[in-house]
CSV table of C-alpha atoms and ligand atoms in Angstrom, one decimal:
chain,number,residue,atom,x,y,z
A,1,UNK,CA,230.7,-50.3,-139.9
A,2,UNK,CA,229.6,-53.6,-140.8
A,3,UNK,CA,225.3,-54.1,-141.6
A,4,UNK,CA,223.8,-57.0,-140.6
A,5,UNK,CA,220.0,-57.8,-141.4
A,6,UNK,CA,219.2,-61.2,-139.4
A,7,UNK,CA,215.6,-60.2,-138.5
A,8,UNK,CA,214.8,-58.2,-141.9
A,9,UNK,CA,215.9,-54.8,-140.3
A,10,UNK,CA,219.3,-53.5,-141.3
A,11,UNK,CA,218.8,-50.2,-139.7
A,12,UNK,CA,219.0,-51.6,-136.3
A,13,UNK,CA,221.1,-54.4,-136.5
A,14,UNK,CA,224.9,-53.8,-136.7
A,15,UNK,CA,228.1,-54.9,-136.1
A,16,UNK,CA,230.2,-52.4,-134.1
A,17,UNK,CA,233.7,-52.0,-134.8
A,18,UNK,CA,236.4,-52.3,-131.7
A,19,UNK,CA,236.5,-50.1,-129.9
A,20,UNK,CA,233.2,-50.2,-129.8
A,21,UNK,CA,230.5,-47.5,-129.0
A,22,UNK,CA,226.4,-47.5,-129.0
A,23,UNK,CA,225.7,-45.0,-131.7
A,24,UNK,CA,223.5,-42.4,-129.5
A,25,UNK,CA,224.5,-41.2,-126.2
A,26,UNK,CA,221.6,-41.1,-123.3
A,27,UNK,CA,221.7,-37.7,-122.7
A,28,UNK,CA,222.7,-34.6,-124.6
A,29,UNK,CA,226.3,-33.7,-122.6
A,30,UNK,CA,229.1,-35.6,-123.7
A,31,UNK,CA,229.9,-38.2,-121.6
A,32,UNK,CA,232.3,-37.2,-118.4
A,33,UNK,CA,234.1,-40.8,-118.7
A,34,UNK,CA,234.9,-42.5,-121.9
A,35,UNK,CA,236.8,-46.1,-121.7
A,36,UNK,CA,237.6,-47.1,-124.3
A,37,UNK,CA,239.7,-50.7,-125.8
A,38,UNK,CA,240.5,-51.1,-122.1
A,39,UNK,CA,242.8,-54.3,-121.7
A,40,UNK,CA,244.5,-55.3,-118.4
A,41,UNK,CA,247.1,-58.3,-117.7
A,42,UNK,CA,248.6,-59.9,-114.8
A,43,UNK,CA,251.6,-61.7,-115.3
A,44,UNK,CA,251.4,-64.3,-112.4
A,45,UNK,CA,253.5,-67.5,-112.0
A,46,UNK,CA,250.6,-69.8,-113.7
A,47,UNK,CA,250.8,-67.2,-116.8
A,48,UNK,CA,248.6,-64.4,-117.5
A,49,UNK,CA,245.4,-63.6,-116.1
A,50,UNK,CA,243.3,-61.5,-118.4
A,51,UNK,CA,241.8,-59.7,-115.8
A,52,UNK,CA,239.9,-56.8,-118.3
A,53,UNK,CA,240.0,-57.6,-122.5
A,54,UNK,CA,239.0,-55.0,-124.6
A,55,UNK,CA,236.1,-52.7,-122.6
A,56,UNK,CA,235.0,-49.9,-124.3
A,57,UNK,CA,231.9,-48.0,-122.6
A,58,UNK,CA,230.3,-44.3,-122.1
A,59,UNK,CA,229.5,-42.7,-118.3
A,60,UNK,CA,227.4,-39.4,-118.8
A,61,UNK,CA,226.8,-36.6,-116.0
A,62,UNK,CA,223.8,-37.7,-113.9
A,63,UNK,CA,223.5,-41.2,-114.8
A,64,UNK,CA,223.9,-44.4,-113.0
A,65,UNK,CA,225.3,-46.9,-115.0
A,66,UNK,CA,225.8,-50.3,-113.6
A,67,UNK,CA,228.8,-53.2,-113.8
A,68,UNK,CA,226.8,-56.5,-113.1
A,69,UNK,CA,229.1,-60.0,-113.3
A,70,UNK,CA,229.6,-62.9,-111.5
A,71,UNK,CA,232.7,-62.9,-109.4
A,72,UNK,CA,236.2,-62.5,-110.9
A,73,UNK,CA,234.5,-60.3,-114.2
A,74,UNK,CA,237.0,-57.8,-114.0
A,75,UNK,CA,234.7,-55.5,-112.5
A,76,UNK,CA,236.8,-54.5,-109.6
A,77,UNK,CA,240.1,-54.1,-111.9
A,78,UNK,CA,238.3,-52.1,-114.7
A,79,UNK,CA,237.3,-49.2,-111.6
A,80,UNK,CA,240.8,-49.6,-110.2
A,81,UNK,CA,242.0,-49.1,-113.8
A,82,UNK,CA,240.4,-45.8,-114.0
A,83,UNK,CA,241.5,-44.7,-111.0
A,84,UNK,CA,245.1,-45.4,-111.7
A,85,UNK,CA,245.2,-47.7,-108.5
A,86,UNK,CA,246.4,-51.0,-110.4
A,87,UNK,CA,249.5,-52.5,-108.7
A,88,UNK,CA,252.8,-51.9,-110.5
A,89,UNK,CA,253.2,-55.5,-112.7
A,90,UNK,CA,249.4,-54.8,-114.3
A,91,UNK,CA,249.9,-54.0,-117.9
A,92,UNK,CA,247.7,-51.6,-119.3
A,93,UNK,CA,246.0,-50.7,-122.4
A,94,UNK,CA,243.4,-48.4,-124.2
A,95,UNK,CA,242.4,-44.8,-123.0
A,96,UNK,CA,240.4,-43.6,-120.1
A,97,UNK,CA,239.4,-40.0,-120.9
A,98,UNK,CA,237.9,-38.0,-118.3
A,99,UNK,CA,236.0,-34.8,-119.4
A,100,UNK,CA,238.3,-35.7,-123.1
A,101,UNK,CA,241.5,-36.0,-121.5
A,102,UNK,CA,243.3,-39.6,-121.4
A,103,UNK,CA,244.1,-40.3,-117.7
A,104,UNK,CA,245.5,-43.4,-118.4
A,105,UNK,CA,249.0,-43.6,-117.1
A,106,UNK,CA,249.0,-40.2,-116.0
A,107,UNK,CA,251.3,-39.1,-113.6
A,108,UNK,CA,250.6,-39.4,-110.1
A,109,UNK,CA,250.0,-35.6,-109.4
A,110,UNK,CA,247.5,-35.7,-111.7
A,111,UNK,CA,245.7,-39.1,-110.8
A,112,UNK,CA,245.7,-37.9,-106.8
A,113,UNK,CA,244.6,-34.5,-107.7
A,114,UNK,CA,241.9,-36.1,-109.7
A,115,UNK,CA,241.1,-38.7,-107.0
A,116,UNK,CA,238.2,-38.2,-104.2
A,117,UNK,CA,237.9,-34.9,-106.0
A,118,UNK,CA,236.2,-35.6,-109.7
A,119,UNK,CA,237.0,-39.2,-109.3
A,120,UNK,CA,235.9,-40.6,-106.2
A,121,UNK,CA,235.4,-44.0,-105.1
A,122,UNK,CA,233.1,-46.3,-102.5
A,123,UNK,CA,234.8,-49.3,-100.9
A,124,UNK,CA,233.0,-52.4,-100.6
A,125,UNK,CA,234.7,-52.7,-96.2
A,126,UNK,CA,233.8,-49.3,-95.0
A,127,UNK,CA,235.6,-50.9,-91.6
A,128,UNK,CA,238.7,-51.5,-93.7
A,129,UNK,CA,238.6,-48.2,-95.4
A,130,UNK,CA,237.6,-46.2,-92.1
A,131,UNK,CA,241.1,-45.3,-89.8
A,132,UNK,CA,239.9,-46.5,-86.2
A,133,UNK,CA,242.1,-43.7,-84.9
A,134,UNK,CA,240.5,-40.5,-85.9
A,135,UNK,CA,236.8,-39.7,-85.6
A,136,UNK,CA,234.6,-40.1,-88.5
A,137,UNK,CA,234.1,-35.9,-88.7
A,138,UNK,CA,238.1,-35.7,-88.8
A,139,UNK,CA,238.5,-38.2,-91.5
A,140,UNK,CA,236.0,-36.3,-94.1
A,141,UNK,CA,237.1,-33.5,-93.2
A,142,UNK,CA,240.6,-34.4,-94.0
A,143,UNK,CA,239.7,-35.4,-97.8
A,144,UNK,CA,238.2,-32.4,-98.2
A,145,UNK,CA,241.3,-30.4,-96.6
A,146,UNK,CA,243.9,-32.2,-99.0
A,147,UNK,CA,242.0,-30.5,-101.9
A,148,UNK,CA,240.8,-27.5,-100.9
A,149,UNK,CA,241.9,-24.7,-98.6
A,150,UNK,CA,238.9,-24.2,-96.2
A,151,UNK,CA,239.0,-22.5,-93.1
A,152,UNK,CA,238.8,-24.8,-90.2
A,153,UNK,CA,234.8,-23.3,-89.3
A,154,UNK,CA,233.7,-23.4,-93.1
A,155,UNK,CA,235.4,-27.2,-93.2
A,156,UNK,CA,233.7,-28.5,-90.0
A,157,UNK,CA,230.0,-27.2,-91.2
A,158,UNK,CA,230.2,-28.7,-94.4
A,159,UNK,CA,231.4,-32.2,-92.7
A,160,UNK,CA,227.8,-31.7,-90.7
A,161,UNK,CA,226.2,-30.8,-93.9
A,162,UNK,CA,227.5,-34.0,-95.4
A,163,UNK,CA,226.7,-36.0,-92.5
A,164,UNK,CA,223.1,-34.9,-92.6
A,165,UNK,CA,222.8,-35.4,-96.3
A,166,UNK,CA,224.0,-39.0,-95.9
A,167,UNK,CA,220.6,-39.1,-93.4
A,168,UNK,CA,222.8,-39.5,-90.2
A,169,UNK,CA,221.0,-37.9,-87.3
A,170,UNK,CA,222.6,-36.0,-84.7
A,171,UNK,CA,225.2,-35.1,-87.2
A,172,UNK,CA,227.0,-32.7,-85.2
A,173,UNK,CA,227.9,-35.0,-82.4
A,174,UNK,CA,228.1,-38.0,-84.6
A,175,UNK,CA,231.2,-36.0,-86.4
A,176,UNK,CA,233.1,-36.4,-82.9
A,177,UNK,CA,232.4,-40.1,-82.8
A,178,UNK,CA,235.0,-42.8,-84.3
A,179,UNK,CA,234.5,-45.4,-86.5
A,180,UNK,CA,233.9,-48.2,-84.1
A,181,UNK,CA,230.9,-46.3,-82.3
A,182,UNK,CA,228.7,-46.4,-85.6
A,183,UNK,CA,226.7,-49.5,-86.9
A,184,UNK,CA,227.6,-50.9,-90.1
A,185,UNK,CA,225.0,-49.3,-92.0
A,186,UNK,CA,226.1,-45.7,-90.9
A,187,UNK,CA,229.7,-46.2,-91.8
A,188,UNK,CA,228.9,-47.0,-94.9
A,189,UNK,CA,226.8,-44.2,-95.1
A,190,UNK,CA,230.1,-42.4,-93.9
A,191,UNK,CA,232.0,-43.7,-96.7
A,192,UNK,CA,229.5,-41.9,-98.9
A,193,UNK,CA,230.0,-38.3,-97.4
A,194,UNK,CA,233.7,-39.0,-97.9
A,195,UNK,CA,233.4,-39.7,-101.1
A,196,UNK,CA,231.0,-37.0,-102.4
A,197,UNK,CA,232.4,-34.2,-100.0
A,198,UNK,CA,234.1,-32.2,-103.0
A,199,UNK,CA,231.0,-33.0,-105.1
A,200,UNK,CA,232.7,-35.5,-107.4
A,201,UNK,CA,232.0,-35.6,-111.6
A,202,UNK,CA,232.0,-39.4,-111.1
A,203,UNK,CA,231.5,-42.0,-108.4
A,204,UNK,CA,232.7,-45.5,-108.6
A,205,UNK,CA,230.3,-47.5,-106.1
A,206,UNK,CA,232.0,-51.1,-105.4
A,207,UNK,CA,230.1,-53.5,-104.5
A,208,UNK,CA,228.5,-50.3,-101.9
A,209,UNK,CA,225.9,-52.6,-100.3
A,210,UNK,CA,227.0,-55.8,-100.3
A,211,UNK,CA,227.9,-56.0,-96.4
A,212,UNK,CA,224.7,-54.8,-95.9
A,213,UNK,CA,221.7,-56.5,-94.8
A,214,UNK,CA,218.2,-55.3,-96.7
A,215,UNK,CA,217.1,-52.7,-94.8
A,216,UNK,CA,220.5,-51.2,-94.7
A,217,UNK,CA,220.8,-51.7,-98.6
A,218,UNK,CA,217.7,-49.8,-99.5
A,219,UNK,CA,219.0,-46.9,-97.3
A,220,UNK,CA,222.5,-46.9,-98.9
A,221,UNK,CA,221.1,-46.8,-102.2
A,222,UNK,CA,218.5,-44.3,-101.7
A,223,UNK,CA,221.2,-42.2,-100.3
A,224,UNK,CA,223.3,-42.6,-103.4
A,225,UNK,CA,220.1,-41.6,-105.7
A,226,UNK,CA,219.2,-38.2,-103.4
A,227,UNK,CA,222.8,-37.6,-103.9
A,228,UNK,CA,222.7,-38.0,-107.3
A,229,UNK,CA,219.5,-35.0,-107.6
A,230,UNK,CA,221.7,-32.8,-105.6
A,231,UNK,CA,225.1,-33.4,-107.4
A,232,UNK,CA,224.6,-34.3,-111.1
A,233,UNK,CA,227.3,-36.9,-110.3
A,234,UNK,CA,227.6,-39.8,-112.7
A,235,UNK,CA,227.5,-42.9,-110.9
A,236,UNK,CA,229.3,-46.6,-111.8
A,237,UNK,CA,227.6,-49.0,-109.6
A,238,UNK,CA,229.6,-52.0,-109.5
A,239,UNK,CA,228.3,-55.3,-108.2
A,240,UNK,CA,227.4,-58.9,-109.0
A,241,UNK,CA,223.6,-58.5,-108.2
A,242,UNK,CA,221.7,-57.7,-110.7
A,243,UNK,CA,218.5,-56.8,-108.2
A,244,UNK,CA,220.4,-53.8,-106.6
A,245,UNK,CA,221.0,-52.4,-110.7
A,246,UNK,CA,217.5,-52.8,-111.0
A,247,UNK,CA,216.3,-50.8,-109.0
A,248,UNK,CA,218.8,-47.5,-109.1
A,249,UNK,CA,220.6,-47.5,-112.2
A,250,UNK,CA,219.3,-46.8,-115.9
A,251,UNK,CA,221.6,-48.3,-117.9
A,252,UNK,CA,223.9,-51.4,-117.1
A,253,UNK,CA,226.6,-53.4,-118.7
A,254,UNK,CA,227.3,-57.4,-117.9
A,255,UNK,CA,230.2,-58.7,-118.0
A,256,UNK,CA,231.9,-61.6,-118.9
A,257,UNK,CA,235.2,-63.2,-118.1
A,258,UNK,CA,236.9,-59.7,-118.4
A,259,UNK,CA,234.5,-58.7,-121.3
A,260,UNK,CA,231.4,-57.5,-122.2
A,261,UNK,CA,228.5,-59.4,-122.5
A,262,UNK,CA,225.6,-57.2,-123.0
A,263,UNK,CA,224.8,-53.6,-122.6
A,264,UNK,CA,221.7,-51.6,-122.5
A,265,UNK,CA,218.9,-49.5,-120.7
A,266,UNK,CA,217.3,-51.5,-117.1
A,267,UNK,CA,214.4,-52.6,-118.8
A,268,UNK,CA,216.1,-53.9,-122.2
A,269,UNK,CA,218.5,-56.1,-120.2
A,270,UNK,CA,215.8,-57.3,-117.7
A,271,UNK,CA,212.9,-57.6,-120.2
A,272,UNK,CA,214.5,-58.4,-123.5
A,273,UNK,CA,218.0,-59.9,-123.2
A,274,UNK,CA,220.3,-60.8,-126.1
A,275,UNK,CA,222.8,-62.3,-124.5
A,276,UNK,CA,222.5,-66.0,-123.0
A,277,UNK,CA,224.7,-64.7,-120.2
A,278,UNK,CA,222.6,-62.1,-119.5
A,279,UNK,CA,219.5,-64.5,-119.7
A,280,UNK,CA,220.9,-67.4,-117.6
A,281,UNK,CA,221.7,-64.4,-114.7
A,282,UNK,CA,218.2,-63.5,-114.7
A,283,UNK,CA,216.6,-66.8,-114.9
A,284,UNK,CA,218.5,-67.6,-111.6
A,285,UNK,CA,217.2,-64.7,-109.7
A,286,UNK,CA,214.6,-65.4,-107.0
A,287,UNK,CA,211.3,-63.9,-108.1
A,288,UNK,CA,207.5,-63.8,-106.3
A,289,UNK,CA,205.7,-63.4,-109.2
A,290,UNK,CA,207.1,-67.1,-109.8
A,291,UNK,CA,204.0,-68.9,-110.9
A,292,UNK,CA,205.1,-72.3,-108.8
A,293,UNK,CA,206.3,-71.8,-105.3
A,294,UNK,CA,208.4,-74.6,-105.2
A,295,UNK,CA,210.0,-74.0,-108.8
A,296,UNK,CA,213.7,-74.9,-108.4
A,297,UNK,CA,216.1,-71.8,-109.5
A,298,UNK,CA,217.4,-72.1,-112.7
A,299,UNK,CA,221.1,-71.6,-112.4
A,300,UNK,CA,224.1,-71.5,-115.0
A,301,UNK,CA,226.0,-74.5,-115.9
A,302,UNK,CA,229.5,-74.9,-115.0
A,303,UNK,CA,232.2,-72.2,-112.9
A,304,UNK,CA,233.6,-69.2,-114.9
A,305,UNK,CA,236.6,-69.5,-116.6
A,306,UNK,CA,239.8,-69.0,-115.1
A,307,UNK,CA,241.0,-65.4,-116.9
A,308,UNK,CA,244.3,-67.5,-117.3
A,309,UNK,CA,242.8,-70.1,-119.7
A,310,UNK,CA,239.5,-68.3,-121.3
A,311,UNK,CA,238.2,-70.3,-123.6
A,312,UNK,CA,238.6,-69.4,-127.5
A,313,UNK,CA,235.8,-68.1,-129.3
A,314,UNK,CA,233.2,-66.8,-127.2
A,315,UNK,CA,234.8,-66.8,-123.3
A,316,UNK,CA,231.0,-68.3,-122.6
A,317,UNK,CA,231.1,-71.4,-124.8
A,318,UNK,CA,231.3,-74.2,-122.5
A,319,UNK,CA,228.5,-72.7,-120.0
A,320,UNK,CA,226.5,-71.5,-123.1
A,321,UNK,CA,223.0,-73.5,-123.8
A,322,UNK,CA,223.0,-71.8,-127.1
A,323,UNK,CA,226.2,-72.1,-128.3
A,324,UNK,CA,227.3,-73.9,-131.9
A,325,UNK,CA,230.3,-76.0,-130.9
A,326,UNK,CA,231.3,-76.7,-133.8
A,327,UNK,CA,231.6,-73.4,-135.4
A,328,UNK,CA,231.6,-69.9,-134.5
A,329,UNK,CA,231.3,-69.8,-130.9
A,330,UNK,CA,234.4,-71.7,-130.4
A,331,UNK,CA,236.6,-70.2,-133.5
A,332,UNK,CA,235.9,-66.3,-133.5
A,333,UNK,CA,235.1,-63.9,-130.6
A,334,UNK,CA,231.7,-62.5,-131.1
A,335,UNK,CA,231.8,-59.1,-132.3
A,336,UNK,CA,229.3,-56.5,-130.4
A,337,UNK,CA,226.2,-56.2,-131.9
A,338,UNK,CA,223.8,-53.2,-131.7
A,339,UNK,CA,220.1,-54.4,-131.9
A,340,UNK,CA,218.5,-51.3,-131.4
A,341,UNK,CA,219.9,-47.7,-130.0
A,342,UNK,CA,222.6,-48.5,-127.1
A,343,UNK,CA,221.8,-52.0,-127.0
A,344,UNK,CA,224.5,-54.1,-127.7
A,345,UNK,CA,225.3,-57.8,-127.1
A,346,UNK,CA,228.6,-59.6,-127.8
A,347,UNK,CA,227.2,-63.0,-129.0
A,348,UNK,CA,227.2,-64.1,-132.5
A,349,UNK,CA,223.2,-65.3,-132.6
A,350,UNK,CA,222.5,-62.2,-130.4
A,351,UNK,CA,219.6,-61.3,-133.1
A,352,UNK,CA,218.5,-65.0,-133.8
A,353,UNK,CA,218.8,-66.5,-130.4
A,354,UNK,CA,214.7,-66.6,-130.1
A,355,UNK,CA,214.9,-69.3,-132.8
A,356,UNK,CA,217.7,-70.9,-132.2
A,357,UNK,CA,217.2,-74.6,-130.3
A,358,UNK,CA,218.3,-74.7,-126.7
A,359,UNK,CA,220.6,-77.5,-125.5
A,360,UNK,CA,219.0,-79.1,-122.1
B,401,ATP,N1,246.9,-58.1,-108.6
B,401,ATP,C1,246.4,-59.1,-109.3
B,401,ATP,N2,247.2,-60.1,-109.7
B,401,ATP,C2,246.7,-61.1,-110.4
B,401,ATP,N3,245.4,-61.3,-110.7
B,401,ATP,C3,244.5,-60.4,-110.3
B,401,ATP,C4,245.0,-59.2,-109.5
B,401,ATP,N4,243.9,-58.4,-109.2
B,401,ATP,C5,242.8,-59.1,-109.8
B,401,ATP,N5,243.2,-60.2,-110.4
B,401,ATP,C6,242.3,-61.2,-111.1
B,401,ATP,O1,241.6,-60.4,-112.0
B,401,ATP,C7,240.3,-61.1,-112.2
B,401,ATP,C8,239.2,-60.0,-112.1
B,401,ATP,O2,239.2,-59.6,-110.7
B,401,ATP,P1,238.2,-58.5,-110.1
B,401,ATP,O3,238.6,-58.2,-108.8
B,401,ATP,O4,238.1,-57.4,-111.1
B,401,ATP,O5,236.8,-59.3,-110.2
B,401,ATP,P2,235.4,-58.8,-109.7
B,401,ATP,O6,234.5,-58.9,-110.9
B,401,ATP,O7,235.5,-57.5,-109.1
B,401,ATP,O8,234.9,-59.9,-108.7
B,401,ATP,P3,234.2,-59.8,-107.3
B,401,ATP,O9,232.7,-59.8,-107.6
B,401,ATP,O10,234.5,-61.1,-106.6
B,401,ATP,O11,234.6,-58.6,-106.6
B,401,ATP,C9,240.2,-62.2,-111.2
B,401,ATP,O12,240.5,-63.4,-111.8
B,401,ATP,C10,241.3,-61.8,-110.2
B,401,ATP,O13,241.8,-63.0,-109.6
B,402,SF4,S1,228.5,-66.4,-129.2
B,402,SF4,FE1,227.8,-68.5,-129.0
B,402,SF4,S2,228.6,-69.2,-127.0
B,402,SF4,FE2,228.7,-67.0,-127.0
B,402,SF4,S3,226.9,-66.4,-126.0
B,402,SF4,FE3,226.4,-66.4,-128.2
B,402,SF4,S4,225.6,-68.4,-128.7
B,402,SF4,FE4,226.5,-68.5,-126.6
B,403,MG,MG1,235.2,-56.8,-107.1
């Protein structure tokens, strides 16, 4: 491991060799997912998208750890990764090790035994995912019966027990309704007993509240956070809003282009960000403690790239106010650089960035 000493410190300044790793863990149990050098292609008719390039991160039992990114990050494809869901032509690298054990192109028995039991997973389109033909009580009960043997009285209590934990009132009769007689909000809500009826090890949250308006969101998410106390479950809360993280999850990754940009606890990425990414996300979040009212939104320059034609160097280069153009940013892809415990950024001036001049 490579020391670097920038700011005059070389104890908390290094580079991190790939596949990389923040040296201390949160929390003293080993971590129940480790992804590590995760890569995956697409090869399409324009060429190949790099949909997820070289991911390596830590999920530990009874943390939430969020996926912010704009749109097209790879966020979706590195949770489908892990679940073994990716389409056939998506070619696959690295390790995902669940409780130590590499799940990556394991064989189907294992994935689906693994699947809505230790692995489970929240769809963005609770409508979509939802079958309009059975009642919401039979359909949780059903991914409960495809991994455990319960007898049919046992099976329909706990479906009540679920229903009522999810804060659905009436839970009893609700269980004998179908999809199309609950609001948005609820069947969402549904989603979530489905997906933690066998008390999963980790839950993969995608994009759980976007459909949602406000209200609705705050509900969903302190649903997923009770659920949490009770469970222990490590939660991956994917989405592109960096508000929702804020508020639920304690330590988040962004990413980048199919990368990562920036790692670390709520408060490191939201109060002292080394990333410009990370900065140019937050300075283009609405905010009331804006002094000026009428203060335009700062947003980022330019589209993300297409993950067919990422730009060399640093993917972020040609969006990046901070970026040398005629060097490094545009020759070498940043390594990941720890500036203190668990705080990583991916940028080469992620320790100097303070003094470095801004381009308008
Ligand atoms: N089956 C596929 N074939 C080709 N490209 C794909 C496929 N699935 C995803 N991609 C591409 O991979 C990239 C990452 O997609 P992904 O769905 O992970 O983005 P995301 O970060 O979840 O975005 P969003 O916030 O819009 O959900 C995108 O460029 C997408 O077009
Ligand atoms: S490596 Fe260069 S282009 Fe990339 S984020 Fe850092 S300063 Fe910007
Ligand atoms: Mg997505």
């Amino acid at each position: 491991m490579t020391q670097i000493d920038p700011t005059g410190d070389p104890e908390t300044n290094r580079i991190l060799e790939p596949p990389f790793v923040p040296a201390v863990a949160p929390s003293d149990a080993p971590p129940v997912l480790s992804v590590r050098g995760l890569s995956v292609e697409f090869p399409t008719d324009d060429g190949v998208v790099r949909a997820v390039d070289d991911l390596s991160f830590d999920v530990f039992p009874n943390e939430t750890l969020g996926i912010v990114g704009e749109s097209g990050s790879g966020k979706s494809v590195t949770s489908l990764a892990i679940l073994g869901l990716l389409p056939k032509q998506a070619r696959v690298r690295g390790e995902v090790r669940f409780r130590g054990d590499n799940i990556l192109g394991a064989k189907e028995n294992t994935l689906r035994e693994l699947r809505g039991d230790r692995i489970a997973m929240i769809f963005q389109d609770a409508l979509a995912a939802l079958n309009p033909v059975f009642t919401v009580g039979n359909q949780i009960a059903e991914s409960i019966a495809v991994h455990h043997d319960l007898p049919k009285r046992e099976l329909e209590a706990r479906v009540v027990e679920l229903l009522d934990m999810v804060g659905i009132s009436q839970p009893a009769q609700r269980a004998k309704q179908y999809p199309h007689e609950f609001s948005g909000g609820m069947r969402q809500r549904a989603m979530i007993a489905m997906s933690i009826a066998n008390d999963p090890d980790v839950l993969i949250a995608d994009e759980p509240t976007t459909a949602l308006d406000v209200t609705i969101q705050a509900q969903v998410l302190d649903v997923l956070e009770r659920i949490q106390t009770r469970t222990r479950s490590a939660i991956m809360l994917i989405t592109h809003d960096l508000g929702v993280v804020a508020g639920v999850a304690a330590r988040v990754i962004v990413m980048y282009a199919g990368r990562q940009a920036e790692l670390g606890t709520v408060d490191e990425i939201f109060y002292e960000p080394k990333h410009p990414y990370t900065r140019g996300l937050l300075a283009s979040l609405p905010r009331v403690d804006r002094r000026v009212v009428n203060e335009r939104l700062h947003r980022i320059e330019g589209q993300p790239p297409s993950l067919i034609f990422v730009p060399s160097g640093c993917a972020f280069h040609p969006r990046c106010p901070y970026a040398d153009l005629q060097g490094l940013c545009v020759s070498e892809r940043p390594p990941s650089v720890e500036l203190s415990v668990g705080h990583c950024s991916d940028c080469h001036f992620a320790a100097t960035l303070d003094e470095r001049p801004v381009r308008p």
